[in-house]
Short mmCIF file of the C-alpha atoms (twelve columns), coordinates in Angstrom:
data_MODEL
# 
_entry.id   MODEL 
# 
loop_
_atom_site.group_PDB 
_atom_site.id 
_atom_site.type_symbol 
_atom_site.label_atom_id 
_atom_site.label_alt_id 
_atom_site.label_comp_id 
_atom_site.label_asym_id 
_atom_site.label_seq_id 
_atom_site.Cartn_x 
_atom_site.Cartn_y 
_atom_site.Cartn_z 
_atom_site.pdbx_PDB_model_num 
ATOM 1  C CA . LEU A 1  15.587 -15.563 1.452   1 
ATOM 2  C CA . GLY A 2  14.742 -18.330 3.899   1 
ATOM 3  C CA . PHE A 3  12.823 -16.347 6.511   1 
ATOM 4  C CA . ASN A 4  9.685  -17.415 8.324   1 
ATOM 5  C CA . ASP A 5  6.411  -15.512 7.900   1 
ATOM 6  C CA . PHE A 6  6.969  -13.154 10.822  1 
ATOM 7  C CA . GLN A 7  10.460 -12.179 9.685   1 
ATOM 8  C CA . SER A 8  9.261  -11.677 6.116   1 
ATOM 9  C CA . ASN A 9  6.571  -9.311  7.319   1 
ATOM 10 C CA . LEU A 10 9.114  -7.387  9.373   1 
ATOM 11 C CA . LEU A 11 11.204 -6.842  6.233   1 
ATOM 12 C CA . THR A 12 8.308  -4.921  4.675   1 
ATOM 13 C CA . VAL A 13 8.137  -2.357  7.491   1 
ATOM 14 C CA . PRO A 14 11.156 -0.246  6.389   1 
ATOM 15 C CA . ILE A 15 9.924  -0.198  2.798   1 
ATOM 16 C CA . TYR A 16 6.533  1.166   3.824   1 
ATOM 17 C CA . ALA A 17 8.102  3.663   6.238   1 
ATOM 18 C CA . VAL A 18 10.400 5.072   3.552   1 
ATOM 19 C CA . SER A 19 7.515  5.082   1.067   1 
ATOM 20 C CA . THR A 20 5.363  7.080   3.453   1 
ATOM 21 C CA . ILE A 21 8.050  9.720   3.873   1 
ATOM 22 C CA . SER A 22 8.629  9.756   0.119   1 
ATOM 23 C CA . THR A 23 4.928  10.152  -0.580  1 
ATOM 24 C CA . ILE A 24 4.600  13.118  1.754   1 
ATOM 25 C CA . GLY A 25 7.722  14.812  0.400   1 
ATOM 26 C CA . VAL A 26 7.089  14.277  -3.305  1 
ATOM 27 C CA . CYS A 27 3.414  15.204  -3.109  1 
ATOM 28 C CA . TYR A 28 4.200  18.332  -1.130  1 
ATOM 29 C CA . HIS A 29 6.886  19.336  -3.641  1 
ATOM 30 C CA . SER A 30 4.687  18.677  -6.673  1 
ATOM 31 C CA . ASP A 31 1.868  20.694  -5.136  1 
ATOM 32 C CA . ARG A 32 4.082  23.647  -4.252  1 
ATOM 33 C CA . ARG A 33 5.756  23.709  -7.672  1 
ATOM 34 C CA . ASN A 34 2.475  22.950  -9.464  1 
ATOM 35 C CA . GLU A 35 4.346  20.517  -11.725 1 
ATOM 36 C CA . ARG A 36 2.569  17.202  -11.391 1 
ATOM 37 C CA . GLY A 37 3.379  15.984  -14.895 1 
ATOM 38 C CA . ILE A 38 7.154  16.101  -14.595 1 
ATOM 39 C CA . HIS A 39 6.933  14.448  -11.195 1 
ATOM 40 C CA . LEU A 40 4.912  11.590  -12.682 1 
ATOM 41 C CA . ILE A 41 7.436  11.106  -15.480 1 
ATOM 42 C CA . VAL A 42 10.386 11.001  -13.092 1 
ATOM 43 C CA . LEU A 43 8.565  8.680   -10.692 1 
ATOM 44 C CA . GLY A 44 7.676  6.353   -13.564 1 
ATOM 45 C CA . LEU A 45 11.301 6.203   -14.673 1 
ATOM 46 C CA . ILE A 46 12.504 5.469   -11.143 1 
ATOM 47 C CA . SER A 47 9.908  2.740   -10.768 1 
ATOM 48 C CA . THR A 48 10.855 1.150   -14.083 1 
ATOM 49 C CA . LEU A 49 14.521 1.228   -13.142 1 
ATOM 50 C CA . GLY A 50 13.752 -0.444  -9.819  1 
ATOM 51 C CA . PHE A 51 11.695 -3.222  -11.402 1 
ATOM 52 C CA . MET A 52 14.403 -3.861  -13.998 1 
ATOM 53 C CA . MET A 53 17.140 -4.005  -11.385 1 
ATOM 54 C CA . MET A 54 15.064 -6.363  -9.227  1 
ATOM 55 C CA . SER A 55 14.477 -8.743  -12.107 1 
ATOM 56 C CA . PHE A 56 18.123 -8.825  -13.196 1 
ATOM 57 C CA . SER A 57 19.613 -9.119  -9.717  1 
ATOM 58 C CA . SER A 58 20.868 -12.548 -8.671  1 
ATOM 59 C CA . ASN A 59 21.599 -11.455 -5.101  1 
ATOM 60 C CA . PRO A 60 18.395 -11.604 -3.002  1 
ATOM 61 C CA . TRP A 61 19.515 -8.813  -0.655  1 
ATOM 62 C CA . LEU A 62 20.257 -6.561  -3.595  1 
ATOM 63 C CA . ALA A 63 16.802 -7.336  -5.000  1 
ATOM 64 C CA . TYR A 64 15.354 -6.445  -1.591  1 
ATOM 65 C CA . PHE A 65 17.185 -3.112  -1.741  1 
ATOM 66 C CA . PHE A 66 15.789 -2.441  -5.205  1 
ATOM 67 C CA . CYS A 67 12.245 -3.012  -3.839  1 
ATOM 68 C CA . TYR A 68 12.571 0.442   -2.336  1 
ATOM 69 C CA . LEU A 69 12.662 2.159   -5.738  1 
ATOM 70 C CA . PRO A 70 9.249  1.046   -7.056  1 
ATOM 71 C CA . ALA A 71 7.615  1.438   -3.660  1 
ATOM 72 C CA . THR A 72 8.923  4.935   -3.054  1 
ATOM 73 C CA . SER A 73 7.967  6.052   -6.551  1 
ATOM 74 C CA . LEU A 74 4.640  4.320   -7.228  1 
ATOM 75 C CA . PHE A 75 2.922  5.330   -4.014  1 
ATOM 76 C CA . PRO A 76 3.430  9.078   -4.609  1 
ATOM 77 C CA . ALA A 77 2.526  8.650   -8.289  1 
ATOM 78 C CA . VAL A 78 -0.886 7.257   -7.363  1 
ATOM 79 C CA . ILE A 79 -1.549 10.151  -4.993  1 
ATOM 80 C CA . ILE A 80 -0.442 12.716  -7.578  1 
ATOM 81 C CA . CYS A 81 -2.750 11.133  -10.173 1 
ATOM 82 C CA . LEU A 82 -5.652 11.422  -7.751  1 
ATOM 83 C CA . ALA A 83 -4.902 15.070  -6.947  1 
# 
């Protein structure tokens, strides 16, 4: 995208912030409902969709937006697998 190192690192902050909130929410919901399997399936589908959209996107800002999907779905999936 043409940013220097500092700006590139700043672009990762919102992704990690949203992923943290997503991880807390999804893990809490899967624990309360006691349905970890269906949560893992849905998170896997969301992650796959995000990776596909990133790879097919020609607009770099759109690809940056689609980085949110794998991040917000893979981080909770790892925690659910460990639970």
